[in-house]
XYZ file of C-alpha atoms in Angstrom:
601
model
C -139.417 297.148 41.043
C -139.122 297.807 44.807
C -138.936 301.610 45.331
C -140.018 303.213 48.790
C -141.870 306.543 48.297
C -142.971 307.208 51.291
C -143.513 305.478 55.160
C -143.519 301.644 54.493
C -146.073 299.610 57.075
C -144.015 298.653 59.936
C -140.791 300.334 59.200
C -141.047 301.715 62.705
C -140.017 304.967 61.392
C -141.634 306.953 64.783
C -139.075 304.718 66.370
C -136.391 307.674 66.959
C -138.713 309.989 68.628
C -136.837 312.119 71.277
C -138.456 310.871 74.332
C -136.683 307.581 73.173
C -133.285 309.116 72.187
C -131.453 308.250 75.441
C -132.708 304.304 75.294
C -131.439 304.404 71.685
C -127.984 305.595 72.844
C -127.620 303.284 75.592
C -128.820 300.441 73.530
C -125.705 301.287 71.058
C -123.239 301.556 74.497
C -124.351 297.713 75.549
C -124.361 296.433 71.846
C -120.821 297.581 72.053
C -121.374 299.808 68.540
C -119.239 303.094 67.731
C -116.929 304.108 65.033
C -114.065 301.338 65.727
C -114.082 298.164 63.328
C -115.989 295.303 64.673
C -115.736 291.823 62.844
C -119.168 290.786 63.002
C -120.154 294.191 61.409
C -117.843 294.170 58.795
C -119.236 290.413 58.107
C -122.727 291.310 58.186
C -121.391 294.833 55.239
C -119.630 292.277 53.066
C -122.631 289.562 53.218
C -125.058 292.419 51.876
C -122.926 293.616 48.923
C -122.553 290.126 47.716
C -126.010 289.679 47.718
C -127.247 292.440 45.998
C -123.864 293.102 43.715
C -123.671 296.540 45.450
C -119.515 297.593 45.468
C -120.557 299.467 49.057
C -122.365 298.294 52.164
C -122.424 299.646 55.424
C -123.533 299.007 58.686
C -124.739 301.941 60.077
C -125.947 303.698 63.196
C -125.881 307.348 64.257
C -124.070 307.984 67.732
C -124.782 311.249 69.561
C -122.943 313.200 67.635
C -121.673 311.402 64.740
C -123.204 308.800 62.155
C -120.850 305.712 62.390
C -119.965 302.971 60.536
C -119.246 299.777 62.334
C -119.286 297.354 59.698
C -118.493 298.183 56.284
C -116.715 297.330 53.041
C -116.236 298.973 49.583
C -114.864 301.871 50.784
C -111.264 303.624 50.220
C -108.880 304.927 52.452
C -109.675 307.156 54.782
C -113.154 305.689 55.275
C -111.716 302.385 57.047
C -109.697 304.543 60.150
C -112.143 307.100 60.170
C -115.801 305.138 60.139
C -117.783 308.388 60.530
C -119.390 311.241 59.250
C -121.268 313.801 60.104
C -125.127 313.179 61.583
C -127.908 312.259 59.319
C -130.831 311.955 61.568
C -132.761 311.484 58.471
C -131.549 307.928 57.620
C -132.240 306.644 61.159
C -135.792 308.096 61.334
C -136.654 307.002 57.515
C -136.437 303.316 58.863
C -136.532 301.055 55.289
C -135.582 303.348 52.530
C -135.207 302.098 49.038
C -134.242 304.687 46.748
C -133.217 305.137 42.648
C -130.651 308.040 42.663
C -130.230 309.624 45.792
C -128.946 313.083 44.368
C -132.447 313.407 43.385
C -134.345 312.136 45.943
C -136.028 314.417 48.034
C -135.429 312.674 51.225
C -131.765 312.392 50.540
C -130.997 315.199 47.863
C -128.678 317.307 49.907
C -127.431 315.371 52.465
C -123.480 315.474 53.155
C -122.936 311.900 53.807
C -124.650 311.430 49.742
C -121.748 312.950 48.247
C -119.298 312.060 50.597
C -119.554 308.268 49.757
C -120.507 309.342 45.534
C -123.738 307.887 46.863
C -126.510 307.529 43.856
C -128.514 303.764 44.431
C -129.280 303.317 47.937
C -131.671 300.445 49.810
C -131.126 300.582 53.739
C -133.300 298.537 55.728
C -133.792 299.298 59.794
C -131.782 297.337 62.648
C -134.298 297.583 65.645
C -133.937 296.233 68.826
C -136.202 294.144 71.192
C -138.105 297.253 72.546
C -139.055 298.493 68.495
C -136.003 301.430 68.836
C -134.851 302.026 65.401
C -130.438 301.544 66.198
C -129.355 302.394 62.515
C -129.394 300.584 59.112
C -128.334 298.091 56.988
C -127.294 299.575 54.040
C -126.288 298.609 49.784
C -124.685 301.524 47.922
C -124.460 302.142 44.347
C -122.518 304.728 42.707
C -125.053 304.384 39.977
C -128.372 304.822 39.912
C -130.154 301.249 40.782
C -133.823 300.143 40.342
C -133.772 297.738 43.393
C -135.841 294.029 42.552
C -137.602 292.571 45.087
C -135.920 289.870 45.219
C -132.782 291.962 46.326
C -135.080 294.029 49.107
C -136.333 290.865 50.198
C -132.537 289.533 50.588
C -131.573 292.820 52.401
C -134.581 292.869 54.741
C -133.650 289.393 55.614
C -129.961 289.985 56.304
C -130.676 293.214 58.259
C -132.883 290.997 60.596
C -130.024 288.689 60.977
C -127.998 291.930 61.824
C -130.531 293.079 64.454
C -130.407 289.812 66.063
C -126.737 289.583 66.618
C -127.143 293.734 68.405
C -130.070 292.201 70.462
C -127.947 289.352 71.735
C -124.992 291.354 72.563
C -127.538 293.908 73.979
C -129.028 291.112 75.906
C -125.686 289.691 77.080
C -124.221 293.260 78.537
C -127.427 293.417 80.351
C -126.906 289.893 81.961
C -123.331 290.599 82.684
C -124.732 293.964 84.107
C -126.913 291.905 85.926
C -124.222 289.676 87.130
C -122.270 292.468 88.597
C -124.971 294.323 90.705
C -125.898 291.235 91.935
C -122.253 289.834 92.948
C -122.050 293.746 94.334
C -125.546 293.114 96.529
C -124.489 289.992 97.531
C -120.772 291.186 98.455
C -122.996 293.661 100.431
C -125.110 291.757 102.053
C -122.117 289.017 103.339
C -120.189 292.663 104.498
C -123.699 293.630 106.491
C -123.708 289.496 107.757
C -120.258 290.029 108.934
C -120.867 293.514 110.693
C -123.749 291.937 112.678
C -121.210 288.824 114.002
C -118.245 290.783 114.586
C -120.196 293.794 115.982
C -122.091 291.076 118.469
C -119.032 289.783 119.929
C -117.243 293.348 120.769
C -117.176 294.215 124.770
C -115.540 297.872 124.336
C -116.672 301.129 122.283
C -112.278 301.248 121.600
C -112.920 297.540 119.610
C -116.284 298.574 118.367
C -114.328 301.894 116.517
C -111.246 298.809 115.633
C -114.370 297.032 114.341
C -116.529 299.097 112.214
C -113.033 300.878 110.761
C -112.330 297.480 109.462
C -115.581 296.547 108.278
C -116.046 299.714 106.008
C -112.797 300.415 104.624
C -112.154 296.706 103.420
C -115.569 296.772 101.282
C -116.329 301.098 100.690
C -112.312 301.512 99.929
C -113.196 305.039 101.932
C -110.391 307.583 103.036
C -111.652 307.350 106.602
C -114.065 305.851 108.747
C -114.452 306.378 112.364
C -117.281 307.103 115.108
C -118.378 310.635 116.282
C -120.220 309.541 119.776
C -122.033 311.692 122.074
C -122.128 310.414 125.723
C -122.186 311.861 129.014
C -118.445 310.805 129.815
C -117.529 310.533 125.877
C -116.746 313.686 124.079
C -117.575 314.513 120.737
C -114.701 312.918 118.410
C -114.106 311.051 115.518
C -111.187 308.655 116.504
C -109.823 305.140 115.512
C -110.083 306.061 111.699
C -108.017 304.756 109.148
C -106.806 305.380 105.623
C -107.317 302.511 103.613
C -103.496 301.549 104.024
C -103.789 301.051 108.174
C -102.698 304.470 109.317
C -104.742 306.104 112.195
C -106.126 309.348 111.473
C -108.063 311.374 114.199
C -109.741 314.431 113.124
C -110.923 315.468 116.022
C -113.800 317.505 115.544
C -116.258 318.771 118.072
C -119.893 319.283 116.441
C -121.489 320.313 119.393
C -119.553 322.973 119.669
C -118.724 323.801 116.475
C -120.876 322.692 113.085
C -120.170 319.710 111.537
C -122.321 317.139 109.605
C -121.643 314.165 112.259
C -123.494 316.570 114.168
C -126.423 317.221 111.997
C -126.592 313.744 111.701
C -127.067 312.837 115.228
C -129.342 315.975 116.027
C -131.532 315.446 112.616
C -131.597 311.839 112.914
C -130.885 311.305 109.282
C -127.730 310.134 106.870
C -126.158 313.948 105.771
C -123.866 313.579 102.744
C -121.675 316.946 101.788
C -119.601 317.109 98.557
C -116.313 319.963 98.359
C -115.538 322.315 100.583
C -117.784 324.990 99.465
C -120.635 322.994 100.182
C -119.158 322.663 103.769
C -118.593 326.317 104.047
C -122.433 326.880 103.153
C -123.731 324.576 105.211
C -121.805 324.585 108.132
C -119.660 327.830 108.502
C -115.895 328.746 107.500
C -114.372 327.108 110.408
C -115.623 323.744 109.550
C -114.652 324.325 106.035
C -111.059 325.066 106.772
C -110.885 321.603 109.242
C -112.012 320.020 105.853
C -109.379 321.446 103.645
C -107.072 320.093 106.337
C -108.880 316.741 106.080
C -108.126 316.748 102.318
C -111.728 315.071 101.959
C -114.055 315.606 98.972
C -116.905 313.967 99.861
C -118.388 312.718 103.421
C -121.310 310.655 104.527
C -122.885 310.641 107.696
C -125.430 308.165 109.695
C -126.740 308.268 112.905
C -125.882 305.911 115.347
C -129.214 305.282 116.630
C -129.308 303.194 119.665
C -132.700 302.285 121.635
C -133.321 304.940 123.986
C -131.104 307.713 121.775
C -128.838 308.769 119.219
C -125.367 307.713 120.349
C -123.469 309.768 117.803
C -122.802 309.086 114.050
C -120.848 306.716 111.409
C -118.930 308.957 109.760
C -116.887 307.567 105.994
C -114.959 310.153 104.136
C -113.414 310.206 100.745
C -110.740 312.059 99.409
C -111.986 311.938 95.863
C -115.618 313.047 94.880
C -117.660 309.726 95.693
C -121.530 309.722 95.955
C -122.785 306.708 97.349
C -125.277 304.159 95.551
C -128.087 302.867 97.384
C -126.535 299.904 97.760
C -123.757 301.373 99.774
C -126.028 303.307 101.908
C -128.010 300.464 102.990
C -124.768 298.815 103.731
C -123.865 301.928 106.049
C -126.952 302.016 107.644
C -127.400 298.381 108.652
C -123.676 298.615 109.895
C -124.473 301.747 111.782
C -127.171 300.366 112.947
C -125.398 296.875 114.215
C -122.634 299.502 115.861
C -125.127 301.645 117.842
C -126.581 298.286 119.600
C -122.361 296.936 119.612
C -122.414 300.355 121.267
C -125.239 300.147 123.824
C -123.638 297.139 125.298
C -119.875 298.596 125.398
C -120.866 301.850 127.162
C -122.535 299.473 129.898
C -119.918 297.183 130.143
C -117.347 300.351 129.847
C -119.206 301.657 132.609
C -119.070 298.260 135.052
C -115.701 297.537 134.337
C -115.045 301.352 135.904
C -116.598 300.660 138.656
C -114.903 298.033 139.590
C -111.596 299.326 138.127
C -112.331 302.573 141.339
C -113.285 299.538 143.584
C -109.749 297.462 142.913
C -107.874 300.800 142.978
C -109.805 301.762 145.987
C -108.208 298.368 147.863
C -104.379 299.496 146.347
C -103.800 301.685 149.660
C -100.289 303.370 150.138
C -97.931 301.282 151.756
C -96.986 302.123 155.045
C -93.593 303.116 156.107
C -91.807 301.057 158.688
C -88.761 301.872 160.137
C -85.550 299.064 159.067
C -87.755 298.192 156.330
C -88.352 299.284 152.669
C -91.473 298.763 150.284
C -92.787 299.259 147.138
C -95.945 297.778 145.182
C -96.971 297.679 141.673
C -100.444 297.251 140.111
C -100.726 296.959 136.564
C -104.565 295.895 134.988
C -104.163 293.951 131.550
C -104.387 295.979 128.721
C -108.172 294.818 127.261
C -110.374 296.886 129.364
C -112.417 293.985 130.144
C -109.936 292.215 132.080
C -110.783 293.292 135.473
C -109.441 291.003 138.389
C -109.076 289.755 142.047
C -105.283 290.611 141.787
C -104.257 292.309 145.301
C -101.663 293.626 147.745
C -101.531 294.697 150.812
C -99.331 295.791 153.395
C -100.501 297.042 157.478
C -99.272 297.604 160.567
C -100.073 294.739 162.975
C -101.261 295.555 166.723
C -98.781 294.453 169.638
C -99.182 290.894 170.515
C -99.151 292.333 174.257
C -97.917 295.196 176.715
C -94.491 295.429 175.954
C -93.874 292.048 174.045
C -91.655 292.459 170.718
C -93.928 290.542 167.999
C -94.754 291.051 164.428
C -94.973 294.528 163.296
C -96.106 294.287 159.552
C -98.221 292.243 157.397
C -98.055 291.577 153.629
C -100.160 290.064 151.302
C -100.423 289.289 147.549
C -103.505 287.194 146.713
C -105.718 286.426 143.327
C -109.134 285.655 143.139
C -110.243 283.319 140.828
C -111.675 285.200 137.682
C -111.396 288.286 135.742
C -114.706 290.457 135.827
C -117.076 292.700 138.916
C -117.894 289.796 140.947
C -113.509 288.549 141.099
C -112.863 292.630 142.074
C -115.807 292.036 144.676
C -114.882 289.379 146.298
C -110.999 290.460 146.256
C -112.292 293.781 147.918
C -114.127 291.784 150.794
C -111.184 288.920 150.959
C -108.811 291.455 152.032
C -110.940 293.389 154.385
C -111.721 290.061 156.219
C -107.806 289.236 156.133
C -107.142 292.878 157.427
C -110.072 292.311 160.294
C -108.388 288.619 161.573
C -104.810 289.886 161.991
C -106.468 292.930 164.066
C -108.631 290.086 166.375
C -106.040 287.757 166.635
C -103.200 290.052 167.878
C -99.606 287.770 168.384
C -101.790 284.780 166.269
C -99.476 283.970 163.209
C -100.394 284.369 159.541
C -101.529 280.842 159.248
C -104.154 281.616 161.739
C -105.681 284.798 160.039
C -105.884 282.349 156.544
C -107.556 280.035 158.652
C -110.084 282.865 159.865
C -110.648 284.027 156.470
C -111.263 280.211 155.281
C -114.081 279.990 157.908
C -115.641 283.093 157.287
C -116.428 282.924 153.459
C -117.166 279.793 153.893
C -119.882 280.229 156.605
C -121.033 283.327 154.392
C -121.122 281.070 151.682
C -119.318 283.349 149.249
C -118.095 281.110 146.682
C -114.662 282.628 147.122
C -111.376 280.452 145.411
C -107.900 281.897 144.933
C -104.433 282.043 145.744
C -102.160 284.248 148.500
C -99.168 284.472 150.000
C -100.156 286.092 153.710
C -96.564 287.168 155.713
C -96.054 288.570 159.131
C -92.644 290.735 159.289
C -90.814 290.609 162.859
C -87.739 292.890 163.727
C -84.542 290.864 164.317
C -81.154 291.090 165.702
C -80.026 290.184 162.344
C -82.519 291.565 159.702
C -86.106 290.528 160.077
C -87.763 287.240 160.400
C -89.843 286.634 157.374
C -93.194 284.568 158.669
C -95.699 283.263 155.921
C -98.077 280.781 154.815
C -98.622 279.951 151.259
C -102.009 278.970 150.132
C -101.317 277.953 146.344
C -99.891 280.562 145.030
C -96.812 281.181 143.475
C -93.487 281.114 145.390
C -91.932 283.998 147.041
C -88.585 284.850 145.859
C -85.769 285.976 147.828
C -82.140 287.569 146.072
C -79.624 287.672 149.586
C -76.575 289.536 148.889
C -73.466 287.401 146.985
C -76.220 284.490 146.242
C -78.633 283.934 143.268
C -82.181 284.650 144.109
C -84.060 281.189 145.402
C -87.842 280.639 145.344
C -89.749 280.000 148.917
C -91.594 276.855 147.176
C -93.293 275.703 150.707
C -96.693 275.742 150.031
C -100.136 274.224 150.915
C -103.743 273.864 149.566
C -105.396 276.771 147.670
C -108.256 278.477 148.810
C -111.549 276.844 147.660
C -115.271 276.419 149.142
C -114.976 273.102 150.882
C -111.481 271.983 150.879
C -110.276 271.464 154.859
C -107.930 273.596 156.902
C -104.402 273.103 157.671
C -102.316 275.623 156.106
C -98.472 275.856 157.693
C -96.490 278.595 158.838
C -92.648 279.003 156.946
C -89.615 281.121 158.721
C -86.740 282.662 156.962
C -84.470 285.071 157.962
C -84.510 288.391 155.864
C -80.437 289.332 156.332
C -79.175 292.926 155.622
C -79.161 294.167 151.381
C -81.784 291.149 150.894
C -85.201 291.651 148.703
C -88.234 289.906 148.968
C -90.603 289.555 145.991
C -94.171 288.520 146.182
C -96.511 288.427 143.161
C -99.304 287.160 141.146
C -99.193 284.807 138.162
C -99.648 287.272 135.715
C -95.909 288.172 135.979
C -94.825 285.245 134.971
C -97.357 282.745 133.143
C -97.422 283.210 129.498
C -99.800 281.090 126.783
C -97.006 278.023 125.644
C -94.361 279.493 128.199
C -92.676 277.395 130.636
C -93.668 279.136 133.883
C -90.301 277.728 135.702
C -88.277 278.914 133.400
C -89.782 282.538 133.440
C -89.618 282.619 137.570
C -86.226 281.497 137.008
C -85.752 284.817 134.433
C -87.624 286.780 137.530
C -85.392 285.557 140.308
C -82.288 286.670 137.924
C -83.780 290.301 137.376
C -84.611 290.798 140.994
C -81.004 289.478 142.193
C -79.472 292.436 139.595
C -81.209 295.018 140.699
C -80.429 294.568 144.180
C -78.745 297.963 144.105
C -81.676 299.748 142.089
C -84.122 301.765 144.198
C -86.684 299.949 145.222
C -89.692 301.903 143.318
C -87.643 301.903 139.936
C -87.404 298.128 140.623
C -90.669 297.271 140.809
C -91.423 298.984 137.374
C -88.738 297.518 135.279
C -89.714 293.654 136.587
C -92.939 294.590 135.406
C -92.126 296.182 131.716
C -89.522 293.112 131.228
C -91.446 290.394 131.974
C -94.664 291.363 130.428
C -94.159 294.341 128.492
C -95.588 297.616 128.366
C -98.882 295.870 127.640
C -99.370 293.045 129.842
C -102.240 290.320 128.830
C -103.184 289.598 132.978
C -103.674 291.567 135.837
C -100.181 291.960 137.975
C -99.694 292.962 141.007
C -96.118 292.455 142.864
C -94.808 294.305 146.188
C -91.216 294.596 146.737
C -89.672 294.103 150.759
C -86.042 295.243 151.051
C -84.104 295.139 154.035
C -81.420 298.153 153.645
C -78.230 296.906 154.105
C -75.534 299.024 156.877
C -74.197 302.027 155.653
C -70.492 301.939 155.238
C-alpha cells in the first residue's frame, strides 16, 4: 500500500520557502487561479475522483490569505460559491501527501479545513511550476479512511502532472501576452521619440516648439499638462502653451527663479525632479509653491532639463492631476523628447533672434508720414502672423525738393514696393531699395518718378545686388483742381482710385518688374486726383489668397475703399486691412491711403 510517512524524494517540499513566497503568488495571478470556478479545474477535480473512486477531489492552491479551491467536485452547497477556507500552509509545504485517516494523522490531525470537508482518506500530490515552486495540490478525498494502492498514487501523480502543465502554459502564455504589451508599449515609445525628433527638426519658433512638444506628450503620456519653463536672457521664466488633454490652454505661470519650484531645480541641478502631493511640494520647495500647486489641482509632476549645447535652456515640465509615477519607459521617452526640444530650441531662439532684427530694421524704414498741406495720409504695416515671415514689404512717403527757384513742381513722393522674398536678406535689401529711391528723387530735383526707378534700376544693378520686386513710385503735384497724381508702375499691383459718385477703378498701366538684367523703359501715368477722391496703393498680400481669384478680391477692395470714402482716413486703413485678411494675415501688408479732402460746405 502507498502511504507517505514522511518527505518523499523529489516532492519539492522546501519549495514554499519564504524567500520564494512572492514568485509563488504571482505565479497563481498569471495562471489566472483564485477562488472563482474555472472549467479546466473543475475538469482536472472530476478526472481524479473517477480515477481513484474518491466522492471528493479538489484542486487546490493557497492564495495569500485564503486556501482556494479552483477546481473541484463532490462537494455540497456552500462549498461551490464559496471555494475557500481558511489557510493551511501545511498542505502546500507537505508537497505529495498520502495519508490513511487524516483525523489521526499527525501532519493533518487538527487542521480546520479536515473537518470542514469530513475529511478522513486523503492523497494530494504537488502542482509545481517550471521554476520547482510548489502552487498547491491535486487532491482525492475520502470520508472514510482509505489505504491508497499504488496503482491509484501512480494515477494521481500522473493526472496532477497533467494539471501542472495546463498552470505552466497559462503561466507561460500571460507572460508572452505580458511580453507583447511592454513591447507594443516600447515600440509605441520609440515611434513617439521618432516623431519628436522629425517634428521637433522642422520647427523655426520656440511659440511652435511649445505647440509641438504639448502635442507630442499629451497624445502618448495622457498628462494633465505639458508645457516649457525656459530661461533666456529676453525669455522669462514661464510655463506657457500647456494643455489639458482635451485642447484647452493652461498657463501656470510660475517664476522659479524667483520663487522655488521644481522646473527650477531641474534646470539648476541638471537632473529629471519628480514631486508627488502637495505636502511633498511644501517640504521641498516652501508654502508658496505649495499653494500655486493646490491651485494647479496637480498630484504628481515631472521635470527634465532642457539641456541645450552650451546650457540649460529651461525644463520639460508634464503634470498629472491624479497620482502618476512614471515607468522607465516613459522617462526615457521624456528625456529623448526634451532632449530633441532643447536643440528645436537652440535653433528657434537664433532664428527668434534674426527675425527681430530685421523685424527693428523693417520698422526702422516705416517712418511717419509727413503732413502736407491739401493733402491727407495714412499707412498701414501689418507683418504675417508666423514670426518667420519677415519681408521686403514697404512704404514711403517724402517731401520732394523744388524743381527750381520759384517753379511750382511736385511736392510729395509715395511709394509702396515688395521685395522678392520673405526672410533678413528681403528686409535688407527693402531697407537699401528705398534709401536709394529716397537719394534719386533728392539728385534729380523736377526729374519725374520714372526717372528715379530708372536710377534705382542702374544702381543695384551696377552694385550687383541681386535685387527683384515690385513698386508703385508716385510724384504728387498741387493743382487748380485737386492734385495731379504722377506714377510709374513697375509690376506691381494696380493703384486704385474711389472719385466721389463713381465706383472705385484700378490704375492697371503698368510696365516690367524690377529684376537683375531686364532693360529700362518704365513710363510715366497722369491722373487727376479731384476733391473727396482716395488713392490706395498696396502690396499683394492684401489681396492674393491660396485658390482665390486675385481680380475678384481687388474688385472686393475697390468696393470697400469707395464706402468708406467718408471714414477717417486712419480708421480706413485698419478696417481694409482686418476685412480683407483678417486679424491674422498669412503675408506681409503694407497699404498707404492718399485722400484729397473735399470743400467744406
Amino acid at each position: 500500500m502507498a502511504q507517505d510517512s514522511g518527505p518523499h524524494p523529489g516532492d519539492s517540499r522546501a519549495s514554499h520557502a519564504p524567500g520564494r513566497e512572492a514568485a509563488r503568488l504571482l505565479a497563481l495571478e498569471q495562471a489566472g487561479l483564485s477562488s472563482e470556478p474555472d472549467p479546466g479545474m473543475d475538469r482536472f477535480a472530476r478526472v481524479a475522483a473517477q480515477l481513484v473512486d474518491a466522492p471528493v477531489a479538489l484542486v487546490a492552491v493557497a492564495g495569500a490569505q485564503h486556501h482556494v479551491f479552483p477546481g473541484m467536485t463532490g462537494l455540497a452547497p456552500p462549498w461551490p460559491e464559496r471555494r475557500r477556507t481558511g489557510l493551511c500552509a501545511e498542505l502546500v509545504e507537505a508537497g505529495r501527501l498520502i495519508v490513511r485517516d487524516a483525523r489521526t494523522d499527525p501532519r493533518m490531525r487538527g487542521l480546520p479545513v479536515v473537518e470542514e470537508l469530513s475529511m478522513a482518506g486523503y492523497a494530494g500530490l504537488p502542482l509545481v511550476d517550471d521554476d520547482g515552486v510548489v502552487l498547491g495540490s491535486l487532491c482525492a478525498v475520502d470520508r472514510r479512511p482509505r489505504e491508497w494502492t499504488d496503482r491509484e498514487v501512480r494515477a494521481l501523480t500522473d493526472l496532477a502532472e497533467a494539471c501542472a502543465a495546463e498552470i505552466r502554459l497559462r503561466i507561460v502564455t500571460h507572460r508572452v501576452e505580458e511580453a507583447r504589451g511592454e513591447t507594443a508599449a516600447l515600440l509605441a515609445r520609440s515611434e513617439l521619440v521618432l516623431r519628436a525628433s522629425e517634428v521637433l527638426a522642422d520647427t523655426t519658433g520656440v511659440d511652435q516648439v511649445r505647440h509641438q512638444v504639448g502635442d507630442l506628450i499629451t497624445s502618448d503620456l495622457q498628462p494633465s499638462f505639458a508645457g516649457l519653463s525656459l530661461a533666456q536672457e529676453r525669455i522669462p521664466w514661464d510655463a506657457a502653451e500647456g494643455r489639458w488633454p482635451d485642447g484647452t490652454p493652461q498657463d501656470p505661470a510660475v517664476d522659479p527663479v524667483a520663487t522655488p519650484w521644481p522646473t527650477g531645480r531641474a534646470a539648476r541641478e541638471k537632473r529629471a525632479v519628480a514631486v508627488h502631493g502637495t505636502e511633498a511640494v511644501r517640504a521641498d520647495y516652501g508654502d508658496e509653491a505649495a499653494a500655486r500647486w493646490g491651485r494647479l489641482g496637480f498630484a504628481s509632476m515631472v521635470c527634465v532639463p532642457l539641456a541645450g549645447t552650451r546650457r540649460v535652456l529651461g525644463a520639460l515640465a508634464v503634470a498629472w492631476r491624479t497620482p502618476h509615477t512614471p515607468d522607465l519607459g516613459e522617462l526615457a521617452v521624456l528625456t529623448a523628447t526634451a532632449a530633441y526640444a532643447a536643440r528645436a530650441l537652440e535653433r528657434a531662439l537664433f532664428v527668434d533672434e534674426q527675425i527681430d532684427v530685421a523685424r527693428q530694421l523693417q520698422d526702422a524704414m516705416l517712418t511717419e508720414l509727413p503732413s502736407v498741406d491739401g493733402l491727407e495720409l495714412a499707412a498701414l504695416y501689418r507683418p504675417a502672423a508666423a514670426r518667420d515671415r519677415v519681408g521686403g514689404d514697404w512704404y514711403d512717403a517724402y517731401r520732394l525738393p523744388p524743381a527750381a527757384e520759384g517753379a511750382d513742381g511736385p511736392t510729395l513722393a509715395a511709394t509702396i514696393g515688395d521685395i522678392t522674398g520673405h526672410d533678413i536678406r528681403a528686409a535688407t535689401l527693402m531697407g537699401q531699395a528705398r534709401s536709394m529711391l529716397r537719394q534719386a528723387d533728392h539728385d534729380h530735383p523736377g526729374a519725374g518718378p520714372a526717372a528715379a526707378v530708372e536710377a534705382l534700376h542702374h544702381s543695384t544693378t551696377t552694385l550687383d545686388l541681386g535685387l527683384s520686386g515690385t513698386l508703385v513710385h508716385a510724384h504728387l503735384t498741387p493743382a487748380a483742381d485737386g492734385w495731379q497724381f504722377t506714377w510709374t508702375n513697375a509690376g506691381h499691383p494696380p493703384p486704385l482710385l474711389a472719385v466721389p459718385g463713381s465706383p472705385a477703378r484700378m490704375l492697371t498701366e503698368h510696365d516690367m518688374l524690377l529684376y537683375p538684367g531686364l532693360g529700362e523703359g518704365w513710363r510715366e501715368h497722369r491722373r487727376t486726383l479731384p476733391p473727396g477722391s482716395t488713392l490706395l496703393l498696396y502690396t499683394d498680400g492684401l489681396v492674393e489668397r491660396p485658390g482665390q481669384d486675385i481680380e475678384a478680391a481687388v474688385e472686393r477692395l475697390g468696393a470697400l475703399l469707395a464706402a468708406g470714402a467718408d471714414t477717417p482716413l486712419r480708421r480706413l486703413a485698419g478696417e481694409l486691412a482686418v476685412s480683407m485678411t483678417g486679424e491674422d494675415p498669412d503675408d506681409d501688408v503694407a497699404l498707404l491711403v492718399l485722400r484729397v479732402p473735399a470743400p467744406r460746405p
